[in-house]
mmCIF file of C-alpha atoms in Angstrom:
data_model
loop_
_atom_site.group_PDB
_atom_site.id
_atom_site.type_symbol
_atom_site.label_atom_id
_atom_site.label_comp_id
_atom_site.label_asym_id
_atom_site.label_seq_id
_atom_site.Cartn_x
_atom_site.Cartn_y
_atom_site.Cartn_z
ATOM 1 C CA UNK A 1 -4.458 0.011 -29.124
ATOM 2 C CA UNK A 2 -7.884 0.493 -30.293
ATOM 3 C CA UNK A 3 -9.278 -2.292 -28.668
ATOM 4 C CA UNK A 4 -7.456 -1.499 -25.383
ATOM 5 C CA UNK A 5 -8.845 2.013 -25.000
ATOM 6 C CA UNK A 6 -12.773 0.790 -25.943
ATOM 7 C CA UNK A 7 -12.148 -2.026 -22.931
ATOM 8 C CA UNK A 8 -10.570 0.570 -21.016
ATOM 9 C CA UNK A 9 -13.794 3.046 -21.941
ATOM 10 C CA UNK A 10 -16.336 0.360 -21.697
ATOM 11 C CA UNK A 11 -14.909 -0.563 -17.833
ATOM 12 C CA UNK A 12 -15.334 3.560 -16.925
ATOM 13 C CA UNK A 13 -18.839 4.026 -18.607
ATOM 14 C CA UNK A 14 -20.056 0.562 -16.249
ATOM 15 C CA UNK A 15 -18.505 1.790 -13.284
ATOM 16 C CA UNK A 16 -20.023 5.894 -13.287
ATOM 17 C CA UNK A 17 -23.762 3.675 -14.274
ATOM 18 C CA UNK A 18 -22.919 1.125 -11.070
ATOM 19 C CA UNK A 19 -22.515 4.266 -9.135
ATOM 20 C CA UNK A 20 -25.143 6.139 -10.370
ATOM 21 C CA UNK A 21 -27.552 3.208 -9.170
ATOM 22 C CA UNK A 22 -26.134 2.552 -5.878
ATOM 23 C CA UNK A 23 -24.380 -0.465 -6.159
ATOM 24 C CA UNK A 24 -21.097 1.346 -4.960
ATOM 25 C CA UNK A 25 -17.862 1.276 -5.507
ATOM 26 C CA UNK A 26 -17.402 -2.810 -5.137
ATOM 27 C CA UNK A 27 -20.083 -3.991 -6.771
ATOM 28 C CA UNK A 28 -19.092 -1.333 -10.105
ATOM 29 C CA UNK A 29 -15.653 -3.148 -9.828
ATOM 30 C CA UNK A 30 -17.210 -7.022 -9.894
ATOM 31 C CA UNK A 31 -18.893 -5.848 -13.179
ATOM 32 C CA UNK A 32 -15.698 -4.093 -15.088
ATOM 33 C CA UNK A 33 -15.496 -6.077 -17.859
ATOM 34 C CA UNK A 34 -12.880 -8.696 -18.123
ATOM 35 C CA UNK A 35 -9.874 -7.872 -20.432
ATOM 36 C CA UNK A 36 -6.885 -9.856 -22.026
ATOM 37 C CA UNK A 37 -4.432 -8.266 -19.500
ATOM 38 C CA UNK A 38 -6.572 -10.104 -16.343
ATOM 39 C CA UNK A 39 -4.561 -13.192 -17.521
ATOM 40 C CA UNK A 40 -1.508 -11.632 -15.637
ATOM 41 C CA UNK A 41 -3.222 -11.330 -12.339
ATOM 42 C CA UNK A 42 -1.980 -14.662 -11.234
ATOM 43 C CA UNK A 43 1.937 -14.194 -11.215
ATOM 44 C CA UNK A 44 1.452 -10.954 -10.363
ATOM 45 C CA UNK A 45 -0.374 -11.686 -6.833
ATOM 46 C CA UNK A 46 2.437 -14.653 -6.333
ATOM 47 C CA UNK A 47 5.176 -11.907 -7.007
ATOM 48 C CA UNK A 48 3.714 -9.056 -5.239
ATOM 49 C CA UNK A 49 1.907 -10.041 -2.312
ATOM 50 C CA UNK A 50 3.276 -14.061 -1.610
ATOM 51 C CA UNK A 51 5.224 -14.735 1.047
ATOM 52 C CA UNK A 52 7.214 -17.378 -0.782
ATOM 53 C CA UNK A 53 8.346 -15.250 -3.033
ATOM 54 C CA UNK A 54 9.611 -12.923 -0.102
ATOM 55 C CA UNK A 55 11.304 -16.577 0.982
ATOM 56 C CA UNK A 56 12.892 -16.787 -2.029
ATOM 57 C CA UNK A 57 14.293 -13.533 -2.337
ATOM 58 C CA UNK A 58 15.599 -13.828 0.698
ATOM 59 C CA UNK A 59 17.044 -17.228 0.287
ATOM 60 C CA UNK A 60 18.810 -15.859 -2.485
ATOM 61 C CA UNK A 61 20.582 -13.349 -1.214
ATOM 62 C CA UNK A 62 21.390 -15.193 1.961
ATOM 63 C CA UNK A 63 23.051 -17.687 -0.500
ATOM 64 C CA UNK A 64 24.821 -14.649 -2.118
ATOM 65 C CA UNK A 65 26.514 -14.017 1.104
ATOM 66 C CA UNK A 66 27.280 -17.236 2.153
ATOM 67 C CA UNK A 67 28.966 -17.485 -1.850
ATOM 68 C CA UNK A 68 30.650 -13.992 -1.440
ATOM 69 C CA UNK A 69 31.889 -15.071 1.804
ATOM 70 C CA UNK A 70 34.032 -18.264 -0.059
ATOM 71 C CA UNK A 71 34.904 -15.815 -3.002
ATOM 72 C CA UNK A 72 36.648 -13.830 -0.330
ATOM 73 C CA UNK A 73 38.302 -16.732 1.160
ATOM 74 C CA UNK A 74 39.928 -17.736 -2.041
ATOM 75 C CA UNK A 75 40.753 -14.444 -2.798
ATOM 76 C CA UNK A 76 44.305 -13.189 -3.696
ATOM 77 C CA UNK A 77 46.321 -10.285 -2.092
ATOM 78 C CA UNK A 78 45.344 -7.623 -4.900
ATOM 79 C CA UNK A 79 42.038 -9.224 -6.047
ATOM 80 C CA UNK A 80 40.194 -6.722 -7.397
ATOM 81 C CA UNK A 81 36.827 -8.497 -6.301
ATOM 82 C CA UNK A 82 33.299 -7.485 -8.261
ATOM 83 C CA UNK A 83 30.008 -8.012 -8.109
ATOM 84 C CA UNK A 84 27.383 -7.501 -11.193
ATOM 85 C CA UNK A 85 24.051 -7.483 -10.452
ATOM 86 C CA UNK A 86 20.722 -6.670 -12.574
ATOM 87 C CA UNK A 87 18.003 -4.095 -10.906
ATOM 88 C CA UNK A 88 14.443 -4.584 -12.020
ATOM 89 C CA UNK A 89 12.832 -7.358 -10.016
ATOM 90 C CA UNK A 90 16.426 -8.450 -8.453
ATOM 91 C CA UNK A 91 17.657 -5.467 -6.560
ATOM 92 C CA UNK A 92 14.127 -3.217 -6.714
ATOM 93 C CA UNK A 93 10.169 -4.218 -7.509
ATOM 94 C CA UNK A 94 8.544 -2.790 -9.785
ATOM 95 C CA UNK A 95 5.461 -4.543 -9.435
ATOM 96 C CA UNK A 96 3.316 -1.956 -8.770
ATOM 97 C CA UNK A 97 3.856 -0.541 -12.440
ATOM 98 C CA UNK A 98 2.813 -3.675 -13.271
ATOM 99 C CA UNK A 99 -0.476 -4.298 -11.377
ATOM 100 C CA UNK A 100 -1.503 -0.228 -12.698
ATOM 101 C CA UNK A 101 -1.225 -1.073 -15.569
ATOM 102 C CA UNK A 102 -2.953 -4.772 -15.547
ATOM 103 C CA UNK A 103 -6.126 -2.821 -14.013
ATOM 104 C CA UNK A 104 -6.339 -0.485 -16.498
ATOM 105 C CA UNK A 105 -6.645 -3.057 -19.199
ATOM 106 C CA UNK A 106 -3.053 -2.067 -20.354
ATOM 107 C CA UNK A 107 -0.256 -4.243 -21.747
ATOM 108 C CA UNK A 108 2.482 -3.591 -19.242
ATOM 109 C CA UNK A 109 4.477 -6.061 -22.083
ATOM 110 C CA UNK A 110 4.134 -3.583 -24.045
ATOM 111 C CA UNK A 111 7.153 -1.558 -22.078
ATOM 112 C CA UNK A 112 5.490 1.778 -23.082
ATOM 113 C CA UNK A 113 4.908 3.208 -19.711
ATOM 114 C CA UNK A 114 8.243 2.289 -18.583
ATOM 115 C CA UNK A 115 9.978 5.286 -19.358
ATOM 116 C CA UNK A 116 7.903 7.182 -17.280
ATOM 117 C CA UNK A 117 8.120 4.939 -14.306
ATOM 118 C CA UNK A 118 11.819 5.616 -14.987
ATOM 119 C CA UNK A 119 11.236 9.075 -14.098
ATOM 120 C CA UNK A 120 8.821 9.105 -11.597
ATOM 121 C CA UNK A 121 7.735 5.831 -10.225
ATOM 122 C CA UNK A 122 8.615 4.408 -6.844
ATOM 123 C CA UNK A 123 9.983 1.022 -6.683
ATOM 124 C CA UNK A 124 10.918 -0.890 -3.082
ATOM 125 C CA UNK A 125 13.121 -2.757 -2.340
ATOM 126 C CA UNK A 126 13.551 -6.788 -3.014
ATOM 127 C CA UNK A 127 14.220 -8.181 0.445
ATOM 128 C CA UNK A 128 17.900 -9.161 1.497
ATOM 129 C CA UNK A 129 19.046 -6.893 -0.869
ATOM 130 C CA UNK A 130 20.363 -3.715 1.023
ATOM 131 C CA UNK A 131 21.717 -5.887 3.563
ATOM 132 C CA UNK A 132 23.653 -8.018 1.332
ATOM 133 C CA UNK A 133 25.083 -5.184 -1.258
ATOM 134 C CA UNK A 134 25.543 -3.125 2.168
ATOM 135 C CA UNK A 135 27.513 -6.438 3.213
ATOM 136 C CA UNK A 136 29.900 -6.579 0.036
ATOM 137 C CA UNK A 137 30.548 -3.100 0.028
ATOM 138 C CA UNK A 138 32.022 -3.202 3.435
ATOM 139 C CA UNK A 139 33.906 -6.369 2.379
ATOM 140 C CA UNK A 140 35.650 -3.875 -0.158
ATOM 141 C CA UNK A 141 33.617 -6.004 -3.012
ATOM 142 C CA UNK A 142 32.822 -3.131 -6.013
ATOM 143 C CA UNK A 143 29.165 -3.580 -6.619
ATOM 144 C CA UNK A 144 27.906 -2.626 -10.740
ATOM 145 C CA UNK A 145 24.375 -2.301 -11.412
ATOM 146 C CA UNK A 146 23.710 -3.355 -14.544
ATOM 147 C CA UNK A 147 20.201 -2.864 -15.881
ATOM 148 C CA UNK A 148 18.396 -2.305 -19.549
ATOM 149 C CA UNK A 149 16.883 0.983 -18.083
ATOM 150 C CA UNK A 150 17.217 3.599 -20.090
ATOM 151 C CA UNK A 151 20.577 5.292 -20.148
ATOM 152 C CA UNK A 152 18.408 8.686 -20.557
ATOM 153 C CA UNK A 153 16.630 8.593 -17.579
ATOM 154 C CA UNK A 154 20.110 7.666 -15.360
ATOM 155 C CA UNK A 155 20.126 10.397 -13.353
ATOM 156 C CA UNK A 156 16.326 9.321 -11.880
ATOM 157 C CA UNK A 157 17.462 5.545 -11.902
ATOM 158 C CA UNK A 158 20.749 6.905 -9.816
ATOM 159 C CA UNK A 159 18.404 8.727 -7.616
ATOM 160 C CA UNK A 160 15.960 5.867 -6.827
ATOM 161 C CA UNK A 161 19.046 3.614 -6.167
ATOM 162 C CA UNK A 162 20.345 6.189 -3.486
ATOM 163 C CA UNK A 163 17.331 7.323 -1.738
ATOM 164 C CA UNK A 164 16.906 3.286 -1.231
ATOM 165 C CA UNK A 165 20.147 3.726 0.446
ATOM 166 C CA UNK A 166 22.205 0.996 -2.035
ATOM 167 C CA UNK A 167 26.068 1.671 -1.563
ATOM 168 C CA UNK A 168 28.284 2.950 -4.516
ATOM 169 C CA UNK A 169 26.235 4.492 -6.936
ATOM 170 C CA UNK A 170 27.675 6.536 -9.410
ATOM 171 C CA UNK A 171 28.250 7.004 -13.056
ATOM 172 C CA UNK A 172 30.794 4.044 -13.307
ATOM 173 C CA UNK A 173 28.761 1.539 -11.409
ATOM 174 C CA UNK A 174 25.724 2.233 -13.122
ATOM 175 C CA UNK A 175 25.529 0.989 -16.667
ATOM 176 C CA UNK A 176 22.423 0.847 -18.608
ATOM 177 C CA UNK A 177 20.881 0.342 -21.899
ATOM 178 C CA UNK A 178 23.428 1.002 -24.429
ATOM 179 C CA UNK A 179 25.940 -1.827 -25.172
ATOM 180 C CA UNK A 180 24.880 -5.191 -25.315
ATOM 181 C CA UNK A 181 24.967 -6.645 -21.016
ATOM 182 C CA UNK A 182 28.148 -9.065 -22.109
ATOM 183 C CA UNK A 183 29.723 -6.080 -23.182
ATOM 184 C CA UNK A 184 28.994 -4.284 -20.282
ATOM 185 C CA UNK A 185 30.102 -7.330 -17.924
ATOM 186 C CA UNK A 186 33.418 -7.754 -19.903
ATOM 187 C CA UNK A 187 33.625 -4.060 -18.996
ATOM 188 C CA UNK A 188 33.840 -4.392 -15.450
ATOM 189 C CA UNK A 189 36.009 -7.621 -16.056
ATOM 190 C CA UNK A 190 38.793 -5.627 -17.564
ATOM 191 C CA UNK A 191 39.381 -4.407 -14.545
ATOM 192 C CA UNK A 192 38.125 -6.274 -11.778
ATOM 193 C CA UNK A 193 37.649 -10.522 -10.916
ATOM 194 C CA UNK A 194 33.718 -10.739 -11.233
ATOM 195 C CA UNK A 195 32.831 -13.618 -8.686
ATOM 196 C CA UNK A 196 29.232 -12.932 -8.501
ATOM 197 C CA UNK A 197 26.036 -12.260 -11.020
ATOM 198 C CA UNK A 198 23.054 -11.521 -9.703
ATOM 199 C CA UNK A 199 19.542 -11.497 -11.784
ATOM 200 C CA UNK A 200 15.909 -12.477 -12.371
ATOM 201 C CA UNK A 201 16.560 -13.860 -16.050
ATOM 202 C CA UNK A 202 18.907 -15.802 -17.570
ATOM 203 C CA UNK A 203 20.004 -12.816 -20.022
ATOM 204 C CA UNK A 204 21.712 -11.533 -16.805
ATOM 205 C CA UNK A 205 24.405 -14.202 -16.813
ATOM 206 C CA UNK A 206 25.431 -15.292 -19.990
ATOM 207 C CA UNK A 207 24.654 -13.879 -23.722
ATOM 208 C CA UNK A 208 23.644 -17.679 -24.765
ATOM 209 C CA UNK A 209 19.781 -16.528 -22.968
ATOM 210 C CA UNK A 210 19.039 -14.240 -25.768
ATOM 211 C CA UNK A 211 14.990 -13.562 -26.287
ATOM 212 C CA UNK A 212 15.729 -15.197 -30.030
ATOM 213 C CA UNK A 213 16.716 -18.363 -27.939
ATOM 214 C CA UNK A 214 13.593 -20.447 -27.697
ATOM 215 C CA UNK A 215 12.302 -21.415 -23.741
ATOM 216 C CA UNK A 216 12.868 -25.022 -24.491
ATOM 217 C CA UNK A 217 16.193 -24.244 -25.661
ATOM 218 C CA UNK A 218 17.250 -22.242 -22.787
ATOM 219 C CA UNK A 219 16.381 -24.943 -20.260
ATOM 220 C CA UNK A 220 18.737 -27.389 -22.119
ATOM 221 C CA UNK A 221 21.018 -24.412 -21.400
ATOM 222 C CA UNK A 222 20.933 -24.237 -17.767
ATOM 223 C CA UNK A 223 20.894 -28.058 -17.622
ATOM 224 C CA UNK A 224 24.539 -27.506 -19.042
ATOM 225 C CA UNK A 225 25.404 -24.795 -17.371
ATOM 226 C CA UNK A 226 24.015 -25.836 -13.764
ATOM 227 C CA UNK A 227 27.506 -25.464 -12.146
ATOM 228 C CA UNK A 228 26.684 -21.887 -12.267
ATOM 229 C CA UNK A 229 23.167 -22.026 -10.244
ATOM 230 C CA UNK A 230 23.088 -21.099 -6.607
ATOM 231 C CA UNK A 231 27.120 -20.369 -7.238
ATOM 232 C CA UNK A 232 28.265 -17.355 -9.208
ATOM 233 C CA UNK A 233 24.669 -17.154 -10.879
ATOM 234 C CA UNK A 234 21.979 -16.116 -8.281
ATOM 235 C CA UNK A 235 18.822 -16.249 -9.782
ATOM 236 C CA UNK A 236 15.891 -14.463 -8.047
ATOM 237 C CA UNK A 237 12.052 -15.595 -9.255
ATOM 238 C CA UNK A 238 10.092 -13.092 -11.282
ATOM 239 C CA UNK A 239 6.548 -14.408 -12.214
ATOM 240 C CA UNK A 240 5.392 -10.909 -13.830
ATOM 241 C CA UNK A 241 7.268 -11.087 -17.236
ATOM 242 C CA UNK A 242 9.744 -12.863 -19.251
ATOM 243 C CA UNK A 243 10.529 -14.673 -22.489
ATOM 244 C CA UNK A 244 8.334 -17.718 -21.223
ATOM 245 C CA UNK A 245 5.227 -16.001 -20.844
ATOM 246 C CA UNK A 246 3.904 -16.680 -24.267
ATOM 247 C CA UNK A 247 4.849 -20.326 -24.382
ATOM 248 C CA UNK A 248 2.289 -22.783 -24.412
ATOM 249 C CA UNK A 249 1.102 -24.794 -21.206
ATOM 250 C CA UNK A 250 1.490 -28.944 -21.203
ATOM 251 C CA UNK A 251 -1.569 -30.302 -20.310
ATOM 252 C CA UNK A 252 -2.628 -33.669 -19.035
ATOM 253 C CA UNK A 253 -4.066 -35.714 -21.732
ATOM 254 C CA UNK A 254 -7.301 -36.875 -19.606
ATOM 255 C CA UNK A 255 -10.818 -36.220 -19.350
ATOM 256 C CA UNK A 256 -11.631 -34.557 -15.884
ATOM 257 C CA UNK A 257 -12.905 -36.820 -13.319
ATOM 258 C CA UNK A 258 -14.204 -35.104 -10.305
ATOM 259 C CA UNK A 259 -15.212 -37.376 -6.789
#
């Protein structure tokens, strides 16, 4: 904490002396001081402001659909059909939170402006998703949004969820951090025939993606549970956080060579 709030210090004082000689407000920025939180600028540009990711997102929930659409069509007379879906970078971006708190020289990892992004922030929409929970609620599908945000701040969380227009939220269909999520998915199951997760990571699909599992771990994981992918488990990408992020790269065990 100490360290952050001298970068953050140091990157003010350089900025009011840039300005004070003229340089303006682009050339004070070029000499901010680089800080350990610049390291996230990379996935955070690719999940922000890429239009692959929009593709993705997209492709995803266009997948969803087509799934849902076959979950219907085996459905039984009296199927209580359900979807379960996570919020934070699968039904609404937060990304903005993010990049704040990046150019401040803050640790956004650090989850301890979250709460009041809770309260007051002003997340968008992911693409395809209004359209596609819009779709299942017309299908008669119950949609649960089921999100570690905190259960204290529900009534905002409810709030941003309805002015973004998302169908069916209430008390019931929101469930947040309290319970572990498998607890709050067998929830729902006791009364309805879940045919669809929805999520940006792994710990929105199955309790076996724990943060104590290691990365390397977790891939064997999905290798054995790949039935799931792109069937009842719709994965969207999130590049801005997530147990991987402090794993170590794999390099290529050359000397450079340029021509």
């Amino acid at each position: 904490m100490i360290e952050t709030t001298s970068t953050t210090a140091i990157a003010a004082l350089t900025l009011g002396l840039g300005l004070a000689l003229g340089f303006g407000p682009a050339a004070a920025d070029e000499a901010k001081p680089p800080c350990a939180e610049d390291s996230y600028a990379m996935g955070l540009r690719y999940q922000q402001q890429s239009a692959e990711v929009a593709a993705l997102q997209r492709q995803a929930y266009a997948l969803a659909r087509i799934r849902l659409d076959e979950a219907l069509a085996k459905a039984a007379p009296g199927d209580k059909l359900a979807i379960v879906t996570d919020l934070d970078e699968t039904v609404i971006d937060n990304s903005a939170l993010l990049v704040r708190d990046m150019q401040a020289c803050h640790d956004y990892t650090t989850w301890d402006t979250w709460k009041h992004w809770e309260r007051e922030g002003n997340p968008t929409l992911i693409p395809g998703a209004l359209d596609f929970f819009t779709y299942a609620d017309q299908k008669g599908v119950a949609v649960y949004y089921l999100s570690d945000r905190y259960d204290e701040n529900k009534a905002q969380t409810k709030a941003t969820l309805e002015t973004l227009g998302l169908p069916k939220v209430t008390d019931e269909t929101v469930l947040l951090l309290g319970p572990p999520k498998q607890e709050r998915r067998e929830l729902v199951e006791k009364d309805h025939k879940v045919v669809m997760l929805l999520g940006d990571t792994l710990h929105d699909f199955s309790e076996d993606f724990t943060s104590k599992v290691p990365v390397d771990k977790q891939r064997d994981l999905v290798a054995e549970q790949a039935e799931h992918v792109g069937r009842d488990w719709i994965v969207l990408p999130n590049a801005g956080y997530g147990t991987w992020s402090k794993t170590e790269l794999k390099a290529w065990d050359a000397p450079i060579k340029t021509e």
